[in-house]
Amino acid sequence: MTLSTLHKRYPYQKYRAPSCSCAMVFHVLSVAVMLVIPAVIAFYTRNFWVNELSYTEQPAVAFKYKMLALMGTDEGTKAWSTYSYFNTLSQDILSVPSVTVQETDSDYDGKTDTLNLTLSWPVSTVQSIQFLAVFQYSLSDVCELVMETPLFIQKTVSDQSVVVFGDLTLIQRSALQPHYPHTTYNTSLISKPNLLESYELAGILSMVSGRDLATKITEHYSLTTPSSSFSLSVVLNIPTENIRYQPGFWEALKIAWIQYLALAFVTFYLIQRVRAFVFENMIVTTVSK
């Protein structure tokens, strides 16, 4: 009958047993436990096979110089936009502001860190304002994303100079696929520029709110001060974002393999100690050589 080597004790001591024996059964079971237990522990302690990861990236945000404003005044509604068709249809209520834009790249990495936008109107009886500005929002490190996205501000005015401080933050409802160009939302927010209905703010915001990806202003502070004419200033920071994405097969396998090996080393050591005790103390019948 052929004997298989099941265990060795150095120097050069081997423990053998027939294929059909209790010792062989113990050998097979102990090896199986050594291989399976690390996987079971890794699986039930969660995050063994990851479906979602995240990384940080500061988006590249470019102001597209497209704006639309509606103001409630003592004289009725006033309006202005950078869209010529809208302005043509709004001649009776048009109020044109002076616009100042300053983009600052404080760390010289080629990306805007702070945007200062100021609009000043030659009116002094504004009671409320709705303001929409359009930006291009891009990611490129792991996930490739380009989309057109709005910044919307609505304020009830008590004093005629309004300053808003906030961050342009990403709303992400689902994880992105890495290294895949996401350009679904890289379309104009004004879908049909020659239709007045396309400029309705409620419709634009409703469309954007249904996206998987959008932006909003996370307002930190707002300040109002008396002034002889109405002005709206926005100090907008572009912070680093935490981007969620779906890892590919090899990236998920790498993470799972690291977890498995870390547990396998411990399991291997413990099972080997048990095997040594069983074979060296002849708890199962073997032939020592």
Tab-separated table of C-alpha atoms in Angstrom:
chain	number	residue	atom	x	y	z
A	1	MET	CA	0.000	0.000	0.000
A	2	THR	CA	1.358	3.412	-0.961
A	3	LEU	CA	2.000	5.770	1.961
A	4	SER	CA	1.721	9.560	1.630
A	5	THR	CA	3.798	12.034	3.647
A	6	LEU	CA	1.424	14.007	5.854
A	7	HIS	CA	3.699	15.787	8.310
A	8	LYS	CA	7.382	16.444	8.847
A	9	ARG	CA	9.269	17.194	12.000
A	10	TYR	CA	12.659	18.677	11.397
A	11	PRO	CA	15.237	17.470	11.033
A	12	TYR	CA	13.854	15.032	8.497
A	13	GLN	CA	11.133	13.298	10.417
A	14	LYS	CA	8.119	12.357	8.360
A	15	TYR	CA	4.714	11.011	9.341
A	16	ARG	CA	3.043	8.801	6.756
A	17	ALA	CA	-0.301	7.089	6.479
A	18	PRO	CA	-2.340	5.206	3.884
A	19	SER	CA	-4.735	7.141	1.684
A	20	CYS	CA	-7.713	5.483	3.380
A	21	SER	CA	-7.062	6.193	7.048
A	22	CYS	CA	-8.137	8.440	9.877
A	23	ALA	CA	-4.812	10.259	9.628
A	24	MET	CA	-5.433	11.079	5.976
A	25	VAL	CA	-8.947	12.306	6.771
A	26	PHE	CA	-7.527	14.562	9.499
A	27	HIS	CA	-4.874	15.814	7.070
A	28	VAL	CA	-7.424	16.714	4.380
A	29	LEU	CA	-9.751	18.390	6.863
A	30	SER	CA	-6.964	20.446	8.450
A	31	VAL	CA	-5.725	21.650	5.063
A	32	ALA	CA	-9.299	22.529	4.054
A	33	VAL	CA	-9.787	24.459	7.277
A	34	MET	CA	-6.479	26.238	6.686
A	35	LEU	CA	-7.701	27.419	3.246
A	36	VAL	CA	-11.373	28.089	3.992
A	37	ILE	CA	-11.337	29.715	7.436
A	38	PRO	CA	-9.490	32.918	6.292
A	39	ALA	CA	-12.020	33.409	3.476
A	40	VAL	CA	-14.980	32.843	5.810
A	41	ILE	CA	-13.661	35.277	8.403
A	42	ALA	CA	-12.838	37.898	5.765
A	43	PHE	CA	-16.297	37.541	4.185
A	44	TYR	CA	-18.340	37.753	7.389
A	45	THR	CA	-16.366	40.679	8.775
A	46	ARG	CA	-17.605	42.620	5.689
A	47	ASN	CA	-15.859	44.508	2.899
A	48	PHE	CA	-14.075	41.392	1.659
A	49	TRP	CA	-15.164	41.990	-1.929
A	50	VAL	CA	-15.658	45.737	-2.207
A	51	ASN	CA	-18.323	47.119	-4.523
A	52	GLU	CA	-17.562	50.777	-3.892
A	53	LEU	CA	-14.444	52.800	-3.122
A	54	SER	CA	-13.736	56.508	-2.903
A	55	TYR	CA	-10.928	58.934	-3.558
A	56	THR	CA	-10.449	62.670	-3.179
A	57	GLU	CA	-10.098	65.128	-6.025
A	58	GLN	CA	-10.569	68.832	-6.462
A	59	PRO	CA	-12.819	69.349	-9.482
A	60	ALA	CA	-11.947	71.694	-12.304
A	61	VAL	CA	-14.771	74.242	-12.277
A	62	ALA	CA	-15.046	76.789	-15.073
A	63	PHE	CA	-17.526	79.662	-14.977
A	64	LYS	CA	-19.329	79.735	-18.339
A	65	TYR	CA	-20.483	83.360	-17.969
A	66	LYS	CA	-24.105	82.333	-18.398
A	67	MET	CA	-26.477	83.882	-15.869
A	68	LEU	CA	-30.137	84.584	-15.264
A	69	ALA	CA	-31.647	86.782	-12.554
A	70	LEU	CA	-35.208	87.602	-11.493
A	71	MET	CA	-35.820	90.334	-8.906
A	72	GLY	CA	-38.935	91.354	-7.052
A	73	THR	CA	-39.032	95.132	-6.575
A	74	ASP	CA	-41.526	97.823	-5.584
A	75	GLU	CA	-41.977	98.449	-9.293
A	76	GLY	CA	-42.692	94.814	-10.098
A	77	THR	CA	-40.492	92.042	-11.452
A	78	LYS	CA	-37.137	92.895	-12.993
A	79	ALA	CA	-35.140	90.418	-15.060
A	80	TRP	CA	-31.803	90.015	-16.781
A	81	SER	CA	-29.781	87.240	-18.374
A	82	THR	CA	-26.831	86.638	-20.658
A	83	TYR	CA	-29.192	84.984	-23.164
A	84	SER	CA	-30.119	87.395	-25.947
A	85	TYR	CA	-33.458	85.756	-26.737
A	86	PHE	CA	-34.598	86.014	-23.116
A	87	ASN	CA	-33.526	89.651	-22.933
A	88	THR	CA	-35.355	90.469	-26.154
A	89	LEU	CA	-38.593	89.037	-24.773
A	90	SER	CA	-38.048	90.793	-21.418
A	91	GLN	CA	-37.408	94.316	-22.717
A	92	ASP	CA	-40.179	95.804	-20.584
A	93	ILE	CA	-38.738	94.464	-17.323
A	94	LEU	CA	-35.048	94.301	-18.277
A	95	SER	CA	-32.562	95.697	-15.776
A	96	VAL	CA	-28.927	95.274	-16.794
A	97	PRO	CA	-26.293	94.981	-14.028
A	98	SER	CA	-22.571	95.522	-14.055
A	99	VAL	CA	-20.778	92.208	-13.554
A	100	THR	CA	-17.405	91.586	-11.952
A	101	VAL	CA	-15.799	88.133	-11.911
A	102	GLN	CA	-12.557	87.147	-10.221
A	103	GLU	CA	-11.248	83.567	-10.281
A	104	THR	CA	-8.395	82.733	-7.887
A	105	ASP	CA	-6.014	79.769	-8.074
A	106	SER	CA	-4.383	80.032	-4.660
A	107	ASP	CA	-2.207	76.908	-4.918
A	108	TYR	CA	-1.208	77.362	-8.585
A	109	ASP	CA	-2.391	73.925	-9.715
A	110	GLY	CA	-4.352	75.218	-12.680
A	111	LYS	CA	-7.738	74.843	-10.957
A	112	THR	CA	-9.935	77.615	-9.599
A	113	ASP	CA	-10.069	77.570	-5.790
A	114	THR	CA	-12.278	80.621	-5.234
A	115	LEU	CA	-14.685	82.512	-7.455
A	116	ASN	CA	-15.825	86.034	-6.570
A	117	LEU	CA	-18.878	87.133	-8.539
A	118	THR	CA	-20.529	90.539	-8.045
A	119	LEU	CA	-23.564	91.924	-9.845
A	120	SER	CA	-24.715	95.512	-9.250
A	121	TRP	CA	-28.071	96.826	-10.497
A	122	PRO	CA	-29.181	100.466	-10.810
A	123	VAL	CA	-32.229	99.796	-8.630
A	124	SER	CA	-32.648	100.311	-4.906
A	125	THR	CA	-35.982	98.722	-3.989
A	126	VAL	CA	-35.280	95.015	-4.412
A	127	GLN	CA	-37.266	92.742	-2.105
A	128	SER	CA	-36.198	89.318	-3.382
A	129	ILE	CA	-33.858	87.771	-5.921
A	130	GLN	CA	-33.504	84.465	-7.741
A	131	PHE	CA	-30.130	84.023	-9.410
A	132	LEU	CA	-28.800	81.217	-11.624
A	133	ALA	CA	-25.202	80.882	-12.852
A	134	VAL	CA	-23.870	78.093	-15.070
A	135	PHE	CA	-20.590	76.230	-14.595
A	136	GLN	CA	-18.706	73.414	-16.251
A	137	TYR	CA	-17.714	70.792	-13.677
A	138	SER	CA	-14.960	68.276	-14.517
A	139	LEU	CA	-13.147	65.335	-12.885
A	140	SER	CA	-10.147	63.556	-14.395
A	141	ASP	CA	-7.995	61.650	-11.862
A	142	VAL	CA	-9.806	58.294	-11.558
A	143	CYS	CA	-13.263	59.108	-12.869
A	144	GLU	CA	-13.726	61.165	-16.007
A	145	LEU	CA	-16.652	63.532	-15.729
A	146	VAL	CA	-17.722	66.625	-17.629
A	147	MET	CA	-21.091	68.231	-16.976
A	148	GLU	CA	-22.861	71.560	-17.119
A	149	THR	CA	-24.258	72.423	-13.718
A	150	PRO	CA	-26.037	75.392	-12.124
A	151	LEU	CA	-25.467	77.500	-9.057
A	152	PHE	CA	-28.799	78.743	-7.715
A	153	ILE	CA	-29.332	81.382	-5.042
A	154	GLN	CA	-32.664	82.640	-3.754
A	155	LYS	CA	-32.825	85.395	-1.162
A	156	THR	CA	-35.360	87.623	0.516
A	157	VAL	CA	-33.703	91.012	0.683
A	158	SER	CA	-33.771	93.216	3.756
A	159	ASP	CA	-30.807	95.460	2.886
A	160	GLN	CA	-29.693	96.259	-0.630
A	161	SER	CA	-26.208	94.727	-0.507
A	162	VAL	CA	-26.203	90.913	-0.229
A	163	VAL	CA	-23.036	88.822	0.143
A	164	VAL	CA	-23.174	85.017	0.141
A	165	PHE	CA	-20.250	82.812	1.232
A	166	GLY	CA	-20.360	79.110	0.393
A	167	ASP	CA	-18.900	76.009	-1.247
A	168	LEU	CA	-19.850	74.483	-4.566
A	169	THR	CA	-20.405	70.864	-3.522
A	170	LEU	CA	-21.135	67.732	-5.517
A	171	ILE	CA	-24.334	65.715	-5.095
A	172	GLN	CA	-23.573	62.109	-6.081
A	173	ARG	CA	-26.385	59.569	-5.887
A	174	SER	CA	-24.525	56.607	-7.420
A	175	ALA	CA	-20.921	55.472	-7.763
A	176	LEU	CA	-19.116	56.294	-11.001
A	177	GLN	CA	-17.290	53.858	-13.234
A	178	PRO	CA	-13.553	54.646	-13.271
A	179	HIS	CA	-11.694	55.516	-16.469
A	180	TYR	CA	-14.930	55.916	-18.378
A	181	PRO	CA	-16.007	59.270	-19.853
A	182	HIS	CA	-19.222	60.447	-18.171
A	183	THR	CA	-20.642	63.126	-20.458
A	184	THR	CA	-24.377	62.464	-20.156
A	185	TYR	CA	-24.968	65.779	-18.384
A	186	ASN	CA	-22.628	67.819	-20.559
A	187	THR	CA	-25.564	69.480	-22.275
A	188	SER	CA	-26.970	72.986	-22.048
A	189	LEU	CA	-29.279	73.694	-19.113
A	190	ILE	CA	-31.312	75.821	-21.505
A	191	SER	CA	-32.373	73.021	-23.825
A	192	LYS	CA	-34.273	75.184	-26.316
A	193	PRO	CA	-32.929	78.763	-26.256
A	194	ASN	CA	-35.661	80.017	-28.613
A	195	LEU	CA	-38.500	78.996	-26.279
A	196	LEU	CA	-39.356	81.221	-23.323
A	197	GLU	CA	-40.430	78.170	-21.286
A	198	SER	CA	-36.828	76.904	-21.338
A	199	TYR	CA	-35.826	79.780	-19.047
A	200	GLU	CA	-38.243	78.919	-16.246
A	201	LEU	CA	-36.142	78.378	-13.149
A	202	ALA	CA	-38.524	75.791	-11.715
A	203	GLY	CA	-38.143	73.654	-14.833
A	204	ILE	CA	-34.353	73.954	-14.862
A	205	LEU	CA	-34.018	73.052	-11.184
A	206	SER	CA	-36.498	70.173	-11.530
A	207	MET	CA	-34.451	68.730	-14.371
A	208	VAL	CA	-31.172	69.048	-12.466
A	209	SER	CA	-32.634	67.583	-9.263
A	210	GLY	CA	-33.457	64.385	-11.150
A	211	ARG	CA	-29.839	63.781	-12.115
A	212	ASP	CA	-27.527	61.246	-10.482
A	213	LEU	CA	-24.892	63.993	-10.440
A	214	ALA	CA	-25.500	67.629	-9.632
A	215	THR	CA	-24.070	70.480	-7.591
A	216	LYS	CA	-25.389	72.850	-4.986
A	217	ILE	CA	-24.084	75.760	-2.983
A	218	THR	CA	-23.468	74.830	0.629
A	219	GLU	CA	-23.972	78.211	2.195
A	220	HIS	CA	-21.856	79.072	5.218
A	221	TYR	CA	-22.704	82.729	5.784
A	222	SER	CA	-24.750	85.485	4.212
A	223	LEU	CA	-24.473	89.165	4.961
A	224	THR	CA	-26.683	92.121	4.119
A	225	THR	CA	-25.747	95.775	4.468
A	226	PRO	CA	-27.497	99.033	3.516
A	227	SER	CA	-26.669	100.447	0.087
A	228	SER	CA	-28.000	103.021	-2.337
A	229	SER	CA	-28.268	100.417	-5.124
A	230	PHE	CA	-28.783	96.691	-5.112
A	231	SER	CA	-25.836	94.288	-5.431
A	232	LEU	CA	-25.381	90.539	-5.073
A	233	SER	CA	-21.932	89.150	-4.310
A	234	VAL	CA	-21.066	85.460	-4.218
A	235	VAL	CA	-17.803	84.192	-2.726
A	236	LEU	CA	-17.683	80.603	-3.913
A	237	ASN	CA	-15.057	78.095	-2.776
A	238	ILE	CA	-14.268	74.963	-4.817
A	239	PRO	CA	-13.330	72.325	-2.217
A	240	THR	CA	-11.793	68.889	-2.669
A	241	GLU	CA	-14.548	66.301	-3.033
A	242	ASN	CA	-14.843	62.680	-1.930
A	243	ILE	CA	-15.705	60.828	-5.151
A	244	ARG	CA	-17.343	57.398	-4.945
A	245	TYR	CA	-16.595	54.882	-7.710
A	246	GLN	CA	-17.002	51.193	-8.567
A	247	PRO	CA	-13.657	49.352	-8.513
A	248	GLY	CA	-12.768	47.050	-11.380
A	249	PHE	CA	-12.272	43.292	-10.976
A	250	TRP	CA	-8.497	43.405	-10.461
A	251	GLU	CA	-8.666	46.253	-7.941
A	252	ALA	CA	-11.339	44.423	-5.937
A	253	LEU	CA	-9.326	41.189	-6.158
A	254	LYS	CA	-6.199	42.934	-4.880
A	255	ILE	CA	-8.036	44.197	-1.793
A	256	ALA	CA	-9.648	40.793	-1.171
A	257	TRP	CA	-6.305	38.994	-1.616
A	258	ILE	CA	-4.567	41.221	0.934
A	259	GLN	CA	-7.303	40.517	3.499
A	260	TYR	CA	-7.194	36.788	2.787
A	261	LEU	CA	-3.407	36.525	3.143
A	262	ALA	CA	-3.379	38.520	6.385
A	263	LEU	CA	-5.807	36.032	7.946
A	264	ALA	CA	-4.218	33.004	6.234
A	265	PHE	CA	-0.849	33.565	7.940
A	266	VAL	CA	-2.473	33.442	11.381
A	267	THR	CA	-4.654	30.470	10.472
A	268	PHE	CA	-1.708	28.578	8.960
A	269	TYR	CA	0.360	29.024	12.115
A	270	LEU	CA	-2.448	27.843	14.419
A	271	ILE	CA	-3.433	24.842	12.274
A	272	GLN	CA	0.186	23.795	11.896
A	273	ARG	CA	0.556	23.788	15.683
A	274	VAL	CA	-2.530	21.566	15.971
A	275	ARG	CA	-1.245	19.228	13.250
A	276	ALA	CA	2.137	18.952	14.923
A	277	PHE	CA	0.500	18.047	18.232
A	278	VAL	CA	-1.754	15.426	16.641
A	279	PHE	CA	0.915	13.717	14.535
A	280	GLU	CA	3.817	13.911	16.974
A	281	ASN	CA	1.722	12.538	19.844
A	282	MET	CA	0.315	9.756	17.633
A	283	ILE	CA	-3.324	10.760	18.242
A	284	VAL	CA	-3.957	9.357	14.766
A	285	THR	CA	-2.026	6.347	13.519
A	286	THR	CA	0.893	7.188	11.250
A	287	VAL	CA	4.259	5.712	10.343
A	288	SER	CA	7.149	7.908	11.512
A	289	LYS	CA	10.325	7.946	9.454
